[in-house]
Coordinates of C-alpha atoms in Angstrom, one line a residue:
X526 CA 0.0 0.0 0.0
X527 CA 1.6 3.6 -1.2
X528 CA 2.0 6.2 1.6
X529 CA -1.4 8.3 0.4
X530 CA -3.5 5.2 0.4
X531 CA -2.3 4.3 3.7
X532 CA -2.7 8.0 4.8
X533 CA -6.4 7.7 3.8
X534 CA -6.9 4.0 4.6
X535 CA -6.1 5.2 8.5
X536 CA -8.4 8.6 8.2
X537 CA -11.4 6.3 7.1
X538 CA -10.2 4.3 10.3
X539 CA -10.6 6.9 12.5
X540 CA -13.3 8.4 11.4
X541 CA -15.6 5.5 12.7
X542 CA -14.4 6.3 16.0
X543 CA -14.5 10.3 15.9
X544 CA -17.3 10.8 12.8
X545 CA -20.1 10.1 15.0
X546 CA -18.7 12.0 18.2
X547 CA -17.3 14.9 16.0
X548 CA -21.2 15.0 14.2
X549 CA -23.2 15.0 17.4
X550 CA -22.0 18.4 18.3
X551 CA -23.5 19.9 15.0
X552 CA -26.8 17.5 14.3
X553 CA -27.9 18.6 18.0
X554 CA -28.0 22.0 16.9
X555 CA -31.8 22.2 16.3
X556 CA -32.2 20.5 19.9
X557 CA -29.8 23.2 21.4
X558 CA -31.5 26.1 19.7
X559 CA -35.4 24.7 20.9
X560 CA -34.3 24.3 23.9
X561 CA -31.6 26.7 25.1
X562 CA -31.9 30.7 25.1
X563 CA -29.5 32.4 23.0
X564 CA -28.1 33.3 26.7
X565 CA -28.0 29.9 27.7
X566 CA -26.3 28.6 24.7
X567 CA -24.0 31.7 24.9
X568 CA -23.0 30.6 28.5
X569 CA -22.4 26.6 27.1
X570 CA -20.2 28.3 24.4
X571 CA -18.2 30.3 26.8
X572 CA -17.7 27.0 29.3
X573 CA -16.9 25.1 26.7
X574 CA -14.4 27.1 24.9
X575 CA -13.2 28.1 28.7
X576 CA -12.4 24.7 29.3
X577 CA -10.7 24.0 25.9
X578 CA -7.8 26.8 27.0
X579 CA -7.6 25.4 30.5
X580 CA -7.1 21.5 30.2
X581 CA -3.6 21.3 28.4
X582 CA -2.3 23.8 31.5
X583 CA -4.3 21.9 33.5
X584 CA -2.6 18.5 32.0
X585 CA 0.9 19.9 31.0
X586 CA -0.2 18.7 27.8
X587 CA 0.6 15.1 28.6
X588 CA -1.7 13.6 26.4
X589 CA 0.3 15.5 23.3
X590 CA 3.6 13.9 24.8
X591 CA 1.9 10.3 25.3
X592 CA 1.1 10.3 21.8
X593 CA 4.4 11.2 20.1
X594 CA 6.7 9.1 22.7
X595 CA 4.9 5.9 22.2
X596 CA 5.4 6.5 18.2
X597 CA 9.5 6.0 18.7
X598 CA 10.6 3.0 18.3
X599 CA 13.2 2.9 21.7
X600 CA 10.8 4.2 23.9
X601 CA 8.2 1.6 26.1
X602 CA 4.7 2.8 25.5
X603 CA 3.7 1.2 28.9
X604 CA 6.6 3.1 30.5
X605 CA 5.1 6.5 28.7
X606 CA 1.7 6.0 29.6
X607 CA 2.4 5.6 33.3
X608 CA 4.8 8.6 33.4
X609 CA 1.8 10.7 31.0
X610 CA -1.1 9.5 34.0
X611 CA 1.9 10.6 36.8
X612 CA 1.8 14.0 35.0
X613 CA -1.9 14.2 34.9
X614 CA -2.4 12.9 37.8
X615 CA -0.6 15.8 39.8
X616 CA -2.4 18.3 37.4
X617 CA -5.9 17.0 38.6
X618 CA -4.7 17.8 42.2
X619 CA -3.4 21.1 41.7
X620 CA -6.5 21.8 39.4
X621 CA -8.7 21.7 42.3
X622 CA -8.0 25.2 43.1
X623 CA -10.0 26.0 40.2
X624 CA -12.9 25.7 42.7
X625 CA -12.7 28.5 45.4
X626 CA -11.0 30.5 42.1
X627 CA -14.8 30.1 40.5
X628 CA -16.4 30.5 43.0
X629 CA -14.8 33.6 43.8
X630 CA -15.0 35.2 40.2
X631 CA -19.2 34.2 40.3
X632 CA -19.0 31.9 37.6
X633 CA -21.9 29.3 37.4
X634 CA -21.2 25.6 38.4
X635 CA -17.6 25.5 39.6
X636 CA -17.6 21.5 40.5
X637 CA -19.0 20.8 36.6
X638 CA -16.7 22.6 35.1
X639 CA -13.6 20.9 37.0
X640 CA -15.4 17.6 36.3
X641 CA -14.9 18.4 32.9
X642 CA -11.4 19.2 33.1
X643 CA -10.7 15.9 35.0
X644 CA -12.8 13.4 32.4
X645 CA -11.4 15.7 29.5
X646 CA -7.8 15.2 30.8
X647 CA -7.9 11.6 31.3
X648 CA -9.8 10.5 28.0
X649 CA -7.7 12.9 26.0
X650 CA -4.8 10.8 27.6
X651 CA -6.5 7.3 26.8
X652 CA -7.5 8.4 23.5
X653 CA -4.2 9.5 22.7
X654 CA -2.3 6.1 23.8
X655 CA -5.1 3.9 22.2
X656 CA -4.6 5.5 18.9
X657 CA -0.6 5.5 19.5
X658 CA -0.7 1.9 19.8
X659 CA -3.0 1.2 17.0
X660 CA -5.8 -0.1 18.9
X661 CA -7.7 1.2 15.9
X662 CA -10.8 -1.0 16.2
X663 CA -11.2 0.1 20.4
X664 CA -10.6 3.5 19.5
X665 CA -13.4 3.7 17.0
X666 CA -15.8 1.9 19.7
X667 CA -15.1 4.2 22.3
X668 CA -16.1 7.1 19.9
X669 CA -19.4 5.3 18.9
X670 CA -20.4 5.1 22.8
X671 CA -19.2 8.3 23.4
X672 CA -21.4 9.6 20.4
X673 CA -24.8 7.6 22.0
X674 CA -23.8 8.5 25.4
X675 CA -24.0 12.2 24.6
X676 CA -27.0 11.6 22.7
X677 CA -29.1 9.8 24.9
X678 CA -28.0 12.3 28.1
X679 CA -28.8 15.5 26.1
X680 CA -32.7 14.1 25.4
X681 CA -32.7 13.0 29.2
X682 CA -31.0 16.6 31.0
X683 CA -32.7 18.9 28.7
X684 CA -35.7 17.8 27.0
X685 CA -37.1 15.2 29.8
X686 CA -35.6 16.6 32.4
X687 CA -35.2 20.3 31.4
X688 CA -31.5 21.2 33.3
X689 CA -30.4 23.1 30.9
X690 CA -26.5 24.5 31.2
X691 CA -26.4 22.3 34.2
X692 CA -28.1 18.9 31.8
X693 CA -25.3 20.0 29.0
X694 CA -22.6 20.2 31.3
X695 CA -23.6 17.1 33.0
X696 CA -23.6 15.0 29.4
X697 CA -20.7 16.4 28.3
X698 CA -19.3 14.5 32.2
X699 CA -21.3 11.5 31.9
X700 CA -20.0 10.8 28.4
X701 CA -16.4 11.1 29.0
X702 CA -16.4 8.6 32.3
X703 CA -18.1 5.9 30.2
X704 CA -15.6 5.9 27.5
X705 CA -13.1 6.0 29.8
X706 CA -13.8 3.0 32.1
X707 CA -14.2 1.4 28.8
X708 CA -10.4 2.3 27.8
X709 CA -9.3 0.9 30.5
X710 CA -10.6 -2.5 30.2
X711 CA -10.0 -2.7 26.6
X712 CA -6.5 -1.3 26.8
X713 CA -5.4 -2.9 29.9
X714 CA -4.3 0.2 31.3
X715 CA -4.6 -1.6 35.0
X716 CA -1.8 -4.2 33.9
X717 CA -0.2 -1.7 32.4
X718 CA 0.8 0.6 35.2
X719 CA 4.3 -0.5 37.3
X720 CA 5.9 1.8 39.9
X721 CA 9.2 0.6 38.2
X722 CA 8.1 2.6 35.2
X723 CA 8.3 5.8 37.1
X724 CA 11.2 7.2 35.1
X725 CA 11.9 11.1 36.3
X726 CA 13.9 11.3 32.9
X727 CA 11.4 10.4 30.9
X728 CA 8.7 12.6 32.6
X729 CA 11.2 15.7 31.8
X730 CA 11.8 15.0 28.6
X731 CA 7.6 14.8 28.1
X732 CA 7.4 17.7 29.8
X733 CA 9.6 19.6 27.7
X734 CA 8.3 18.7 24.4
X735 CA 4.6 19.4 25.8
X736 CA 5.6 22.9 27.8
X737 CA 5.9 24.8 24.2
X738 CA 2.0 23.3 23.5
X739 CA 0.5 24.8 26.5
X740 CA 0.9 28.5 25.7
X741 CA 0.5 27.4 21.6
X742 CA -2.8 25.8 23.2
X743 CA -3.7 29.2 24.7
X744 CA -2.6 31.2 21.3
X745 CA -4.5 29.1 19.4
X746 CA -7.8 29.2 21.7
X747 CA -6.9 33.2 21.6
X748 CA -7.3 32.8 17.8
X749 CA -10.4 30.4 17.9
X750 CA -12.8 31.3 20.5
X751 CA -11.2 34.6 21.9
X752 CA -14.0 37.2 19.4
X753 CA -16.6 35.6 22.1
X754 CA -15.5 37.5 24.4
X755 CA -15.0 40.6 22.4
X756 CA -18.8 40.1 21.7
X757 CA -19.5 39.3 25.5
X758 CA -18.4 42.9 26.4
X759 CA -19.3 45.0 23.3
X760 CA -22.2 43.3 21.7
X761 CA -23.9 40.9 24.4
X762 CA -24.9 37.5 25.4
X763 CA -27.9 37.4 22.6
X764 CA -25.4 38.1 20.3
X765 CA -22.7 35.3 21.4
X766 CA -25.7 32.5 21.2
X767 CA -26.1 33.8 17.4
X768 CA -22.1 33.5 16.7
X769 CA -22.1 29.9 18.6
X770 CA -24.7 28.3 16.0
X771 CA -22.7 30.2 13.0
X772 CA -19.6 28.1 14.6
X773 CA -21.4 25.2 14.2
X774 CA -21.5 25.0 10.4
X775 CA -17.7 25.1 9.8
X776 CA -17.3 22.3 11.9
X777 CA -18.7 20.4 9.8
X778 CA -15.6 21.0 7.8
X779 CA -13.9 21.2 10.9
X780 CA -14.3 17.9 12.0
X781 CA -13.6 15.9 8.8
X782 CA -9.9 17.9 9.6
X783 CA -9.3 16.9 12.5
X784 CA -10.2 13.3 11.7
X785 CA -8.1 13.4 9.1
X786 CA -5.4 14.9 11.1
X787 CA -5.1 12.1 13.3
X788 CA -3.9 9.8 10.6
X789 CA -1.8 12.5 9.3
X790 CA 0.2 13.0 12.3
X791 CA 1.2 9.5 12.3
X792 CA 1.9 9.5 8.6
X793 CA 3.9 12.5 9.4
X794 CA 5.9 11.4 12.0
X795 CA 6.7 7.8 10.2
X796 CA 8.1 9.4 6.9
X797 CA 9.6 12.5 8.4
X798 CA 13.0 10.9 7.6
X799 CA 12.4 9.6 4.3
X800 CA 14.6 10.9 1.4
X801 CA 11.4 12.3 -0.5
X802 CA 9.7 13.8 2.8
X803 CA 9.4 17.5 1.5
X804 CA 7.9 16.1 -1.8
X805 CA 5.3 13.7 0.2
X806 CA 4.5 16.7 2.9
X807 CA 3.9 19.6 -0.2
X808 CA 1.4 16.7 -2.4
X809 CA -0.3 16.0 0.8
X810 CA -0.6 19.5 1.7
X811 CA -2.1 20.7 -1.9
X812 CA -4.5 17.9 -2.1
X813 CA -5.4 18.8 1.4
X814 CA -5.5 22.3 0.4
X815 CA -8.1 21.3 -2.0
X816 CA -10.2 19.6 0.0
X817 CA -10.9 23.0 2.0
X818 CA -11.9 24.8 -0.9
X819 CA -14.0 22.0 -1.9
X820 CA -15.4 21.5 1.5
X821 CA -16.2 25.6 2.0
X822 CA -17.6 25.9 -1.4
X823 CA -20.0 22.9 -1.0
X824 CA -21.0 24.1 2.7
X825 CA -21.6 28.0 0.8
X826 CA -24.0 26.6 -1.8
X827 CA -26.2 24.5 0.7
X828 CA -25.9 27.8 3.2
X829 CA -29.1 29.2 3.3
X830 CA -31.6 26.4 2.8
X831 CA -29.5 24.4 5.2
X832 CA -30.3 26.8 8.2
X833 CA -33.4 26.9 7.0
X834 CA -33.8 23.6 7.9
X835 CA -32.1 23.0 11.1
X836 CA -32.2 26.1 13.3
X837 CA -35.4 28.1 14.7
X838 CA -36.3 31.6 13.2
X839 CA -34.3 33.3 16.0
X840 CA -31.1 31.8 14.9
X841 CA -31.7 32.4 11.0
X842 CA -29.7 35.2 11.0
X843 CA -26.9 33.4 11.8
X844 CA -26.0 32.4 8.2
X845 CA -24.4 35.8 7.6
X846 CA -21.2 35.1 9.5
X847 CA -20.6 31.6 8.7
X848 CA -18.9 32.2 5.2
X849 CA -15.7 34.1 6.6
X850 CA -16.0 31.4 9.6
X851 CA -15.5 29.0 7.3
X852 CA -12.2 30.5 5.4
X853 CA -11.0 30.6 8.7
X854 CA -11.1 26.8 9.2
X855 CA -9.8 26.6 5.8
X856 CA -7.1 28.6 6.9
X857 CA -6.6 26.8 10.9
X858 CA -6.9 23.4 8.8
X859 CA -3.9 24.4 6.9
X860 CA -1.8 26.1 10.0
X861 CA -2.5 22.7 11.4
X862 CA -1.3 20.8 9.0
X863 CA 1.7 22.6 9.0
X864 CA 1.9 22.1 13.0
X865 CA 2.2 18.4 12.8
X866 CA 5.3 19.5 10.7
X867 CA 7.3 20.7 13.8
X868 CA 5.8 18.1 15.9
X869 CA 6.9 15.3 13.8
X870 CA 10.6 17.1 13.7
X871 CA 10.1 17.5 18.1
X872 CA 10.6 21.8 17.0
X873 CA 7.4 22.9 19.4
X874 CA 8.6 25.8 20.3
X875 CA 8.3 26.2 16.6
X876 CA 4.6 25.8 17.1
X877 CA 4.4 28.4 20.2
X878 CA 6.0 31.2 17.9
X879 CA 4.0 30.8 15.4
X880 CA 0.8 30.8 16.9
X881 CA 1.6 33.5 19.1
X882 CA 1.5 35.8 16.0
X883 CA -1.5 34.8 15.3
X884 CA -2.7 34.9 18.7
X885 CA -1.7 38.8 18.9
X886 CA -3.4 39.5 15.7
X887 CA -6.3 37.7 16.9
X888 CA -6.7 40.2 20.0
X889 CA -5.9 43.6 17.5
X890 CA -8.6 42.8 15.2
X891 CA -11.3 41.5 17.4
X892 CA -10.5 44.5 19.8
X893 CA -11.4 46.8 16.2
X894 CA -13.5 44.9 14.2
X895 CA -16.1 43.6 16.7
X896 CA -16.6 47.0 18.3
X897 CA -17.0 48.1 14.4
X898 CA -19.0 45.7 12.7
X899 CA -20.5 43.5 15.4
X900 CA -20.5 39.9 14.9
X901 CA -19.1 40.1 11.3
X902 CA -16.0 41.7 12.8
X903 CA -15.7 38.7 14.9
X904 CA -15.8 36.4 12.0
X905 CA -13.0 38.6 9.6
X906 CA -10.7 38.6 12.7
X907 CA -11.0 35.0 13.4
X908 CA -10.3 34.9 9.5
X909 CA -7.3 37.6 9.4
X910 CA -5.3 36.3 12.1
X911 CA -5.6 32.4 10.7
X912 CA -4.2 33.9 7.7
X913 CA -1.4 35.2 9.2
X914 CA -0.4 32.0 10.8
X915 CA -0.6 30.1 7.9
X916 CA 2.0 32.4 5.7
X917 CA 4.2 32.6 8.9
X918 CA 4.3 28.8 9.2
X919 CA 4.9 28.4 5.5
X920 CA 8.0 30.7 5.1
X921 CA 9.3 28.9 9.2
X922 CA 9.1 25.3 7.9
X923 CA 10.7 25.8 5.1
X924 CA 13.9 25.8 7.7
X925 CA 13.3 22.1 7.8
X926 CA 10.9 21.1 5.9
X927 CA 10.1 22.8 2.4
X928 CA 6.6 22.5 1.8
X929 CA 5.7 23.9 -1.8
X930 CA 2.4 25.4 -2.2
X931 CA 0.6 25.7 -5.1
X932 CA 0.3 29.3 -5.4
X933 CA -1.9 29.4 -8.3
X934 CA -4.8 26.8 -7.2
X935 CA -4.2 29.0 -4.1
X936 CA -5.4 32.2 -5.8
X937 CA -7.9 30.4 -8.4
X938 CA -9.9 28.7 -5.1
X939 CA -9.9 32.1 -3.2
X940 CA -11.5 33.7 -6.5
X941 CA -14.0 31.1 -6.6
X942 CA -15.1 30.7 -3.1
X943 CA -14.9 34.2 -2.8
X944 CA -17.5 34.8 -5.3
X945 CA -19.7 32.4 -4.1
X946 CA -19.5 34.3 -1.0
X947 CA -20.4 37.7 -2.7
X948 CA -23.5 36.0 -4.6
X949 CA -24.9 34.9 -1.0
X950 CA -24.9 38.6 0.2
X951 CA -26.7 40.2 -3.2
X952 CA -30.1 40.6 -2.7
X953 CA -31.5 38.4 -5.7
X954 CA -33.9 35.6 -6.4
X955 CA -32.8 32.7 -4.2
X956 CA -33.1 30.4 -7.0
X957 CA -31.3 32.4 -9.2
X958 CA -29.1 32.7 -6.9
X959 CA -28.3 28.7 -6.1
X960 CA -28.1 28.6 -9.8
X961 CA -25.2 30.7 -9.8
X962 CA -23.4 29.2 -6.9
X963 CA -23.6 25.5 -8.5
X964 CA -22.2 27.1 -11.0
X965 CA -19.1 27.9 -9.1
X966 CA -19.4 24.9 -7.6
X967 CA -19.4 22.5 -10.6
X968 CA -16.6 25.1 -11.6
X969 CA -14.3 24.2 -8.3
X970 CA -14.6 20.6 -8.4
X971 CA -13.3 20.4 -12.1
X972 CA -10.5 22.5 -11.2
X973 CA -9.5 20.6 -8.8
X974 CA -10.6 16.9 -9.9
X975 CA -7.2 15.4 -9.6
X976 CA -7.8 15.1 -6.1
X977 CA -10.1 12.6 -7.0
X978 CA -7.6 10.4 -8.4
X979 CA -5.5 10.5 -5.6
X980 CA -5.8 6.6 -5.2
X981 CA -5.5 6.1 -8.6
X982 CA -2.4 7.9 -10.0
X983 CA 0.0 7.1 -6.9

């Protein structure tokens, strides 16, 4: 099997496990947005997202360490798993002080929100080893329960039940205990762990790879999810439940990226040292490339009928702001590709540099923009300062490992998407309108058919 089948063999591998888990978020919009107030759902959004920028402080990132130290071939993966759940271990003890800290600043539902740190730590950890040790089959289980598990919880806390925040929360908990009790027997992580394995060497060299990731985890939550706040303070809660169902569409690209990123890293990582490397990273990365154009352009012709469909009147609006939302997952999605670069070469301070730029830019334009244009301000600085990173990181790599973009199918994708974007915002007859953007559409896919024949040609 060639490297780009395998690289694609493994994503459809892993997206059994994380499809489903990935898709729940975004098919329980419509229950979220019957059920929830636009406050409400702002105040998941900001948990959430809050959470997101504490847990690899909260962890030392030892799940990211776990993960790449099991994939070298001298190192014991039992040995790394027990000095990764050492790490986390002491992290869930300190974290407790998150608590009283809560609790002192007023915000709602202290001993959730640690619960969710805790059983985000831990599977994040589990996950992380399964997939390292290509328990493929048990890692794609444990994302199908996790899937029904949120599922089933969400009907029960809010519709039955009516909990709201407190019933989302709760799932969110409740989900990630299950899978993780499950991980442990199918792993054996019991007759795994040894007190001989307690290696202080090892635990510092984790430690040291992962420190860089921590404050790139922050820069890259700053560039993410950091415009909430900036709405929080200048436009209101109302306005933050609107942004959080616009978010919700580019995940849909969002997650097929981040499946297929966990089959890239490994790819990554195994042919780093491989005589053709630059060539295989700059193919991948073009036909990757691709795919985001694709992706956006497909997601901007089924825009407006689509949240037609799936959100309640109130939220309608929110189809406005998804188009730039979604060139900046086209842009993230290529940042991040670029980031498994440095961590297949071990260069994360690399990653920290980089994304601080961004990060910066993030807080510049969503200080101007939102307290210009609202919500749409939001959305172009999320989209600026993705931009950013990704040039950056393509001009840095290059120190190691050349990546060669296509710069025309760069600029002939932006004209295309970009138009589609403009025809969404004319005011004209909607089906004249889809007429034009399958247009564009059928016009993007034949530019960039080879990607079709990826399996084919190599």
């Amino acid at each position: 099997m060639n490297r780009y089948k395998k690289l694609l063999g493994n994503s459809a591998i892993f997206a059994i496990g994380s499809l489903g888990s990935k898709l729940i978020s975004f098919i329980l919009v419509p229950l979220y947005t019957y059920v929830l107030t636009k406050d409400q759902f702002g105040t998941v959004d900001l948990i959430t997202t809050g959470v997101n920028l504490v847990l690899p402080i909260f962890t030392l990132s030892a799940f990211d360490a776990v993960f790449r130290f099991v994939l070298d071939k001298n190192e014991n993966e039992d040995k790394v798993l027990v000095n990764g759940l050492l790490i986390s271990f002491q992290g869930a003890l300190i974290g407790l002080l998150i608590i009283p800290v809560l609790k002192f600043m007023h915000v709602p539902m202290p001993i959730y929100i640690y619960g969710m740190l805790v059983s985000g730590a831990f599977l994040s950890l589990f996950l992380n080893f399964t997939r390292a040790v290509n328990k493929v089959k048990t890692f794609a289980i444990a994302g199908i329960l996790g899937t029904i598990v949120i599922a089933v919880s969400n009907i029960l806390f809010l519709v039955i039940l009516h909990k709201g925040v407190q019933g989302y929360l709760l799932s969110i908990i409740l989900s990630n205990t299950i899978v993780i009790v499950y991980l442990i027997s199918m792993v054996g992580i019991a007759h795994r762990i040894r007190y001989k394995y307690i290696d202080k060497r090892l635990a510092m060299s984790m430690i040291v790879y992962s420190i860089p990731l921590i404050p790139n985890a922050f820069s890259w939550w700053i560039n993410s999810s950091a415009d909430r706040y900036f709405i929080l303070a200048f436009v209101g809660a109302s306005a933050n439940g609107i942004y959080a169902v616009a978010s919700k569409i580019p995940s849909l690209l969002n997650l097929i990226n981040q499946i297929f990123f966990q089959s890239w890293q490994m790819s990554a990582v195994e042919e780093y040292s491989s005589r053709d490397a630059s060539q295989f990273y700059s193919k991948t990365f073009n036909y990757f490339m691709d795919f985001q154009f694709i992706g956006s352009a497909g997601l901007l012709l089924i825009l407006k009928p689509l949240m037609a469909v799936i959100v309640s009147p109130a939220y309608y609006v929110a189809w406005k702001y998804i188009p730039f939302l979604l060139l900046a997952v086209v842009y993230s999605s290529l940042s991040g590709f670029l980031g498994t670069t440095y961590t297949a070469a071990k260069r994360t301070s690399g990653i920290f540099l980089t994304t601080m730029i961004g990060a910066v830019s993030n807080l510049i334009f969503g200080f101007i923009l939102v307290r210009l244009f609202g919500l749409q301000g939001a959305s172009l600085a999320g989209t600026l300062s993705f931009a950013i990173v990704l040039i950056v990181r393509l001009y840095d790599t290059r120190r190691f490992m050349p990546i060669h973009a296509n710069k025309r199918r760069i600029l002939l994708n932006h004209i295309i998407v970009l138009s589609m974007i403009v025809i969404l915002f004319l005011d004209m007859n909607l089906i004249y309108a889809e007429c034009l953007e399958l247009i564009f559409f059928a016009i993007i896919l034949f530019y960039n058919r080879k990607m079709f024949f990826i399996l084919f040609v190599r």
